[in-house]
Amino acid sequence: MAIVGTSLALVDCDNSNFDMLMNGPPGAGKSMLASRLPSILPPLSPRELLEVSMVHSVAGRLADGALTDRRPFRAPHHSASMAALVGGGLQAKPGEVSLAHHGVLFLDELPEFQAQALDALRQPMETGDVLISRANHRAVYPARFQLVAAMNPCRCGKATEPGYACRRQPNERCMAQYQTRISGPMLDRIDIVIDVPAVTASDLLLPAASEGSAEVAARVADARRAQTRRFEALGLGHVTTNAACPAPVLDQIARPDSAGMSLLRDAADAMRLTARGYHRVLKVARTLADLDGEAKVGRIHLAEALSYRSRIDQVAQAA
């Protein structure tokens, strides 16, 4: 069943807070998959809970002082303004990126968001915080969120369906015009792009996956603990996931074996990877190795990480 393969990619994404884009037709289950992410994320640590509570308190969203160790899940509408996403207003209140701190920011119908609002996400995606400057206020809020986005292949959503012909123009042009709304620098900050195919009636008749949310959550928690121990041994106690690993440390913890290095070298030239793209591939590959319980990053891990990256290039080329 197509949704199972997509779910495995979600586990890879969730394990280290990688930013992900799901591309598929309406009704394929993109929103449903995103809504399931909090169920497999580990609970907030005491330090994370304090940070999240402080942000929500400043924003006036801490109802009756209630605290929960469940990670935030924010899903703003695509009509949200730049101020609503990154923060602002007369009192420089936190926006959705800060309300999603240590949690998930889900952007459905990604190309429908204002281009200016999407580009404003680039800085917090890179640094983990956001600076809001107003005439009488200047504030820095934490914004270390996991971006999970979803989009249709084109405006009508049917361009990839067999036998479908767009009434306005060729399917390829329809897709290109729609996907060009997402800038190249924004796409370069996405770690994983997956295609979510339409779910057919025969798919629905297949037996349910044997691994439930509890089992997946346990596997993710084990891999995260391994990452935390690795960074603590390196004197980087403030780093808890591979996604947050500083670039200079990557060569030490994610250096592939000889076969993997050969594949990575060839792929970097063929795909014209940027420095950011190169490092993101290594981080994803390191995470895949962690999920397999492997100490060394192998060719198979790099091949899968590169397959996610190649889809980013396909979206960029379509645009």
Short mmCIF file of C-alpha atoms in Angstrom, two decimals:
data_model
loop_
_atom_site.label_atom_id
_atom_site.label_comp_id
_atom_site.label_asym_id
_atom_site.label_seq_id
_atom_site.Cartn_x
_atom_site.Cartn_y
_atom_site.Cartn_z
CA MET A 1 0.00 0.00 0.00
CA ALA A 2 1.45 3.36 -1.00
CA ILE A 3 0.58 4.95 2.31
CA VAL A 4 2.84 2.48 4.14
CA GLY A 5 5.95 3.58 2.26
CA THR A 6 5.01 7.17 2.93
CA SER A 7 4.60 6.38 6.63
CA LEU A 8 8.13 4.96 6.74
CA ALA A 9 9.44 8.23 5.31
CA LEU A 10 7.50 10.05 8.03
CA VAL A 11 9.30 7.96 10.67
CA ASP A 12 12.64 8.94 9.14
CA CYS A 13 11.53 12.57 9.14
CA ASP A 14 10.15 12.50 12.69
CA ASN A 15 13.19 10.82 14.20
CA SER A 16 15.42 13.87 13.83
CA ASN A 17 13.00 16.74 13.21
CA PHE A 18 13.69 16.92 9.49
CA ASP A 19 11.67 19.34 7.39
CA MET A 20 9.48 17.52 4.88
CA LEU A 21 7.25 18.24 1.88
CA MET A 22 4.54 15.81 0.74
CA ASN A 23 3.44 16.11 -2.89
CA GLY A 24 0.30 14.33 -4.07
CA PRO A 25 -3.27 14.64 -5.33
CA PRO A 26 -6.24 15.60 -3.12
CA GLY A 27 -7.51 12.76 -0.95
CA ALA A 28 -4.19 10.88 -0.89
CA GLY A 29 -3.91 11.21 2.89
CA LYS A 30 -1.30 13.96 3.24
CA SER A 31 -3.17 15.87 5.96
CA MET A 32 -4.03 12.66 7.81
CA LEU A 33 -0.38 11.60 7.86
CA ALA A 34 0.73 14.99 9.16
CA SER A 35 -1.88 14.93 11.93
CA ARG A 36 -0.48 11.58 13.13
CA LEU A 37 3.01 12.95 13.71
CA PRO A 38 2.47 14.07 17.32
CA SER A 39 1.49 10.51 18.26
CA ILE A 40 4.97 9.17 17.45
CA LEU A 41 6.99 12.12 18.75
CA PRO A 42 8.53 11.74 22.22
CA PRO A 43 7.02 13.93 24.97
CA LEU A 44 8.54 17.28 25.79
CA SER A 45 11.43 17.22 28.22
CA PRO A 46 11.13 19.46 31.32
CA ARG A 47 13.36 22.10 29.69
CA GLU A 48 11.39 21.98 26.44
CA LEU A 49 8.10 22.15 28.34
CA LEU A 50 9.27 25.30 30.12
CA GLU A 51 10.28 26.97 26.83
CA VAL A 52 7.01 26.06 25.11
CA SER A 53 4.96 27.24 28.08
CA MET A 54 6.76 30.59 28.18
CA VAL A 55 6.13 31.24 24.47
CA HIS A 56 2.45 30.34 24.75
CA SER A 57 2.14 32.50 27.88
CA VAL A 58 3.59 35.55 26.10
CA ALA A 59 1.18 34.91 23.23
CA GLY A 60 -1.75 34.74 25.66
CA ARG A 61 -2.53 31.15 24.70
CA LEU A 62 -1.82 29.33 27.96
CA ALA A 63 -5.38 28.48 28.99
CA ASP A 64 -5.79 28.47 32.80
CA GLY A 65 -2.09 27.79 33.21
CA ALA A 66 -2.54 24.27 31.86
CA LEU A 67 0.68 22.46 30.93
CA THR A 68 1.09 19.40 28.73
CA ASP A 69 4.11 17.41 27.61
CA ARG A 70 2.54 16.85 24.20
CA ARG A 71 4.49 18.58 21.45
CA PRO A 72 2.73 21.50 19.73
CA PHE A 73 1.04 20.92 16.38
CA ARG A 74 0.19 24.14 14.54
CA ALA A 75 -1.66 24.18 11.22
CA PRO A 76 -2.31 27.77 10.06
CA HIS A 77 -4.56 28.38 7.05
CA HIS A 78 -2.85 29.27 3.78
CA SER A 79 -4.39 32.76 3.98
CA ALA A 80 -2.26 33.52 7.07
CA SER A 81 -0.24 36.72 6.81
CA MET A 82 3.50 37.00 7.30
CA ALA A 83 2.90 38.54 10.76
CA ALA A 84 0.66 35.63 11.71
CA LEU A 85 3.35 33.14 10.70
CA VAL A 86 6.52 34.69 12.09
CA GLY A 87 5.06 37.10 14.64
CA GLY A 88 4.43 40.81 14.87
CA GLY A 89 1.63 43.22 15.57
CA LEU A 90 1.70 46.26 17.81
CA GLN A 91 3.12 44.28 20.73
CA ALA A 92 5.41 42.00 18.70
CA LYS A 93 3.59 38.83 19.73
CA PRO A 94 4.95 35.38 18.80
CA GLY A 95 3.71 33.89 15.54
CA GLU A 96 2.97 30.35 14.42
CA VAL A 97 6.66 29.46 14.02
CA SER A 98 7.22 30.18 17.72
CA LEU A 99 3.96 28.57 18.84
CA ALA A 100 5.26 25.45 17.07
CA HIS A 101 8.59 25.59 18.96
CA HIS A 102 9.72 22.02 19.77
CA GLY A 103 6.75 20.76 17.76
CA VAL A 104 5.33 20.55 14.25
CA LEU A 105 4.34 23.38 11.93
CA PHE A 106 2.04 21.93 9.26
CA LEU A 107 1.51 24.04 6.14
CA ASP A 108 -1.15 22.49 3.93
CA GLU A 109 -1.50 23.74 0.34
CA LEU A 110 2.02 25.19 0.55
CA PRO A 111 2.02 27.05 -2.81
CA GLU A 112 -1.15 28.89 -1.76
CA PHE A 113 0.68 30.74 1.02
CA GLN A 114 1.90 34.25 0.26
CA ALA A 115 5.40 34.13 -1.25
CA GLN A 116 6.60 36.78 1.20
CA ALA A 117 5.29 34.74 4.14
CA LEU A 118 7.03 31.57 2.95
CA ASP A 119 10.35 33.34 2.42
CA ALA A 120 10.07 34.75 5.95
CA LEU A 121 10.30 31.15 7.21
CA ARG A 122 13.79 30.68 5.82
CA GLN A 123 15.62 32.44 8.65
CA PRO A 124 13.93 30.61 11.57
CA MET A 125 14.31 27.30 9.70
CA GLU A 126 18.05 27.93 9.60
CA THR A 127 18.70 29.50 13.02
CA GLY A 128 15.88 28.21 15.23
CA ASP A 129 14.75 31.67 16.33
CA VAL A 130 13.00 34.71 14.91
CA LEU A 131 13.67 38.42 15.39
CA ILE A 132 10.66 40.75 15.44
CA SER A 133 11.36 44.47 15.23
CA ARG A 134 8.70 47.13 15.62
CA ALA A 135 8.83 50.84 16.41
CA ASN A 136 8.53 50.29 20.15
CA HIS A 137 9.31 46.61 20.44
CA ARG A 138 12.18 44.32 19.59
CA ALA A 139 11.92 40.68 20.54
CA VAL A 140 13.66 37.41 19.78
CA TYR A 141 11.49 34.30 20.13
CA PRO A 142 12.57 30.67 19.85
CA ALA A 143 11.31 28.91 16.72
CA ARG A 144 12.93 25.48 16.51
CA PHE A 145 10.06 23.74 14.78
CA GLN A 146 9.73 20.82 12.40
CA LEU A 147 8.18 21.96 9.13
CA VAL A 148 5.83 19.48 7.49
CA ALA A 149 4.25 20.81 4.31
CA ALA A 150 1.83 19.38 1.78
CA MET A 151 0.93 20.39 -1.74
CA ASN A 152 -1.00 19.24 -4.79
CA PRO A 153 1.03 18.73 -7.99
CA CYS A 154 -0.94 21.54 -9.67
CA ARG A 155 -3.84 23.91 -8.97
CA CYS A 156 -6.51 21.34 -9.87
CA GLY A 157 -4.55 18.53 -8.25
CA LYS A 158 -5.06 16.05 -11.08
CA ALA A 159 -2.02 16.60 -13.31
CA THR A 160 -0.41 13.30 -12.31
CA GLU A 161 -3.55 11.19 -12.80
CA PRO A 162 -3.27 8.78 -15.76
CA GLY A 163 -5.21 9.99 -18.78
CA TYR A 164 -6.01 13.40 -17.32
CA ALA A 165 -5.54 16.42 -19.60
CA CYS A 166 -5.70 19.94 -18.21
CA ARG A 167 -8.32 22.02 -20.01
CA ARG A 168 -6.24 25.19 -19.85
CA GLN A 169 -2.78 24.02 -20.88
CA PRO A 170 -0.48 20.96 -20.98
CA ASN A 171 -0.14 19.16 -17.65
CA GLU A 172 3.59 19.89 -17.40
CA ARG A 173 3.07 23.63 -17.80
CA CYS A 174 0.21 23.60 -15.30
CA MET A 175 2.45 21.88 -12.76
CA ALA A 176 5.37 24.22 -13.43
CA GLN A 177 3.29 27.37 -13.02
CA TYR A 178 1.88 26.12 -9.73
CA GLN A 179 5.13 24.87 -8.22
CA THR A 180 7.09 27.99 -9.13
CA ARG A 181 5.36 29.70 -6.22
CA ILE A 182 7.85 27.97 -3.92
CA SER A 183 11.25 29.64 -4.17
CA GLY A 184 14.48 27.75 -4.75
CA PRO A 185 16.05 28.87 -1.43
CA MET A 186 12.95 27.63 0.40
CA LEU A 187 13.14 24.23 -1.32
CA ASP A 188 16.84 23.98 -0.51
CA ARG A 189 15.93 24.03 3.18
CA ILE A 190 13.64 21.01 2.84
CA ASP A 191 15.29 17.74 3.89
CA ILE A 192 12.81 15.22 2.53
CA VAL A 193 10.32 15.37 -0.35
CA ILE A 194 8.01 12.40 -0.86
CA ASP A 195 5.37 11.66 -3.46
CA VAL A 196 2.06 10.55 -1.97
CA PRO A 197 0.12 8.68 -4.68
CA ALA A 198 -3.65 8.51 -4.77
CA VAL A 199 -5.19 5.80 -2.60
CA THR A 200 -7.26 3.33 -4.61
CA ALA A 201 -10.08 1.05 -3.47
CA SER A 202 -7.73 -1.94 -3.69
CA ASP A 203 -5.32 -0.16 -1.34
CA LEU A 204 -8.08 0.19 1.24
CA LEU A 205 -8.74 -3.56 1.11
CA LEU A 206 -5.17 -4.42 2.11
CA PRO A 207 -4.55 -5.48 5.74
CA ALA A 208 -3.51 -2.78 8.17
CA ALA A 209 0.17 -2.24 8.90
CA SER A 210 1.46 -4.50 11.67
CA GLU A 211 3.37 -1.70 13.40
CA GLY A 212 1.17 0.71 15.34
CA SER A 213 1.86 4.21 16.64
CA ALA A 214 3.13 2.93 20.00
CA GLU A 215 5.72 0.67 18.35
CA VAL A 216 6.82 3.43 15.99
CA ALA A 217 7.07 5.91 18.87
CA ALA A 218 9.29 3.47 20.80
CA ARG A 219 11.59 3.03 17.80
CA VAL A 220 11.85 6.79 17.31
CA ALA A 221 12.56 7.29 21.03
CA ASP A 222 15.35 4.68 20.97
CA ALA A 223 17.02 6.33 17.98
CA ARG A 224 16.72 9.77 19.57
CA ARG A 225 18.32 8.54 22.78
CA ALA A 226 21.22 7.17 20.74
CA GLN A 227 21.66 10.55 19.09
CA THR A 228 21.55 12.37 22.42
CA ARG A 229 24.22 10.08 23.88
CA ARG A 230 26.41 10.59 20.81
CA PHE A 231 26.30 14.38 21.09
CA GLU A 232 26.82 14.33 24.86
CA ALA A 233 29.97 12.26 24.32
CA LEU A 234 31.19 14.97 21.96
CA GLY A 235 30.51 17.70 24.51
CA LEU A 236 27.46 18.95 22.61
CA GLY A 237 24.80 18.44 25.24
CA HIS A 238 22.65 21.20 23.74
CA VAL A 239 22.27 19.19 20.51
CA THR A 240 19.72 16.37 20.69
CA THR A 241 18.97 15.43 17.06
CA ASN A 242 20.93 14.91 13.87
CA ALA A 243 18.99 17.70 12.18
CA ALA A 244 20.51 20.20 14.63
CA CYS A 245 24.06 18.87 14.27
CA PRO A 246 26.62 21.58 13.40
CA ALA A 247 28.16 21.12 9.97
CA PRO A 248 31.78 20.77 11.25
CA VAL A 249 30.74 17.76 13.37
CA LEU A 250 29.04 15.92 10.50
CA ASP A 251 32.29 14.57 9.07
CA GLN A 252 32.95 12.98 12.43
CA ILE A 253 29.57 11.33 13.05
CA ALA A 254 28.22 10.78 9.53
CA ARG A 255 31.24 9.97 7.38
CA PRO A 256 30.11 7.16 5.05
CA ASP A 257 31.98 3.94 4.35
CA SER A 258 33.98 3.72 1.12
CA ALA A 259 31.03 2.55 -1.01
CA GLY A 260 28.81 5.25 0.42
CA MET A 261 31.45 7.93 -0.10
CA SER A 262 31.80 6.96 -3.76
CA LEU A 263 28.02 7.19 -4.25
CA LEU A 264 27.86 10.53 -2.45
CA ARG A 265 30.69 11.98 -4.53
CA ASP A 266 29.04 10.97 -7.80
CA ALA A 267 25.60 12.16 -6.68
CA ALA A 268 26.91 15.51 -5.46
CA ASP A 269 28.29 16.21 -8.93
CA ALA A 270 25.28 14.85 -10.83
CA MET A 271 22.71 16.62 -8.65
CA ARG A 272 24.80 19.77 -8.20
CA LEU A 273 24.21 19.73 -4.47
CA THR A 274 24.70 22.98 -2.61
CA ALA A 275 26.72 22.92 0.61
CA ARG A 276 23.44 23.05 2.52
CA GLY A 277 22.00 20.22 0.44
CA TYR A 278 25.13 18.11 0.94
CA HIS A 279 24.96 18.49 4.71
CA ARG A 280 21.24 17.74 4.79
CA VAL A 281 21.80 14.50 2.86
CA LEU A 282 24.41 13.43 5.42
CA LYS A 283 22.08 14.22 8.32
CA VAL A 284 19.25 12.17 6.82
CA ALA A 285 21.62 9.28 6.04
CA ARG A 286 22.98 9.34 9.61
CA THR A 287 19.40 9.15 10.91
CA LEU A 288 18.55 6.21 8.64
CA ALA A 289 21.60 4.40 10.00
CA ASP A 290 20.47 5.16 13.57
CA LEU A 291 17.03 3.68 12.86
CA ASP A 292 18.77 0.54 11.56
CA GLY A 293 20.99 0.43 14.64
CA GLU A 294 24.12 0.84 12.51
CA ALA A 295 27.19 2.68 13.78
CA LYS A 296 28.42 3.47 10.25
CA VAL A 297 26.57 5.25 7.46
CA GLY A 298 26.43 2.86 4.52
CA ARG A 299 25.67 3.08 0.82
CA ILE A 300 22.06 1.96 1.37
CA HIS A 301 21.44 4.82 3.81
CA LEU A 302 22.91 7.38 1.43
CA ALA A 303 20.92 5.99 -1.50
CA GLU A 304 17.66 6.50 0.38
CA ALA A 305 18.67 9.97 1.60
CA LEU A 306 19.62 10.98 -1.94
CA SER A 307 16.30 9.68 -3.28
CA TYR A 308 14.49 12.13 -1.00
CA ARG A 309 16.80 14.90 -2.19
CA SER A 310 16.30 14.07 -5.88
CA ARG A 311 12.58 14.77 -5.51
CA ILE A 312 13.45 18.26 -4.30
CA ASP A 313 15.35 18.79 -7.54
CA GLN A 314 12.37 17.49 -9.52
CA VAL A 315 10.06 20.04 -7.91
CA ALA A 316 12.61 22.81 -8.49
CA GLN A 317 13.08 21.84 -12.15
CA ALA A 318 9.31 21.69 -12.69
CA ALA A 319 9.16 25.25 -11.44
#
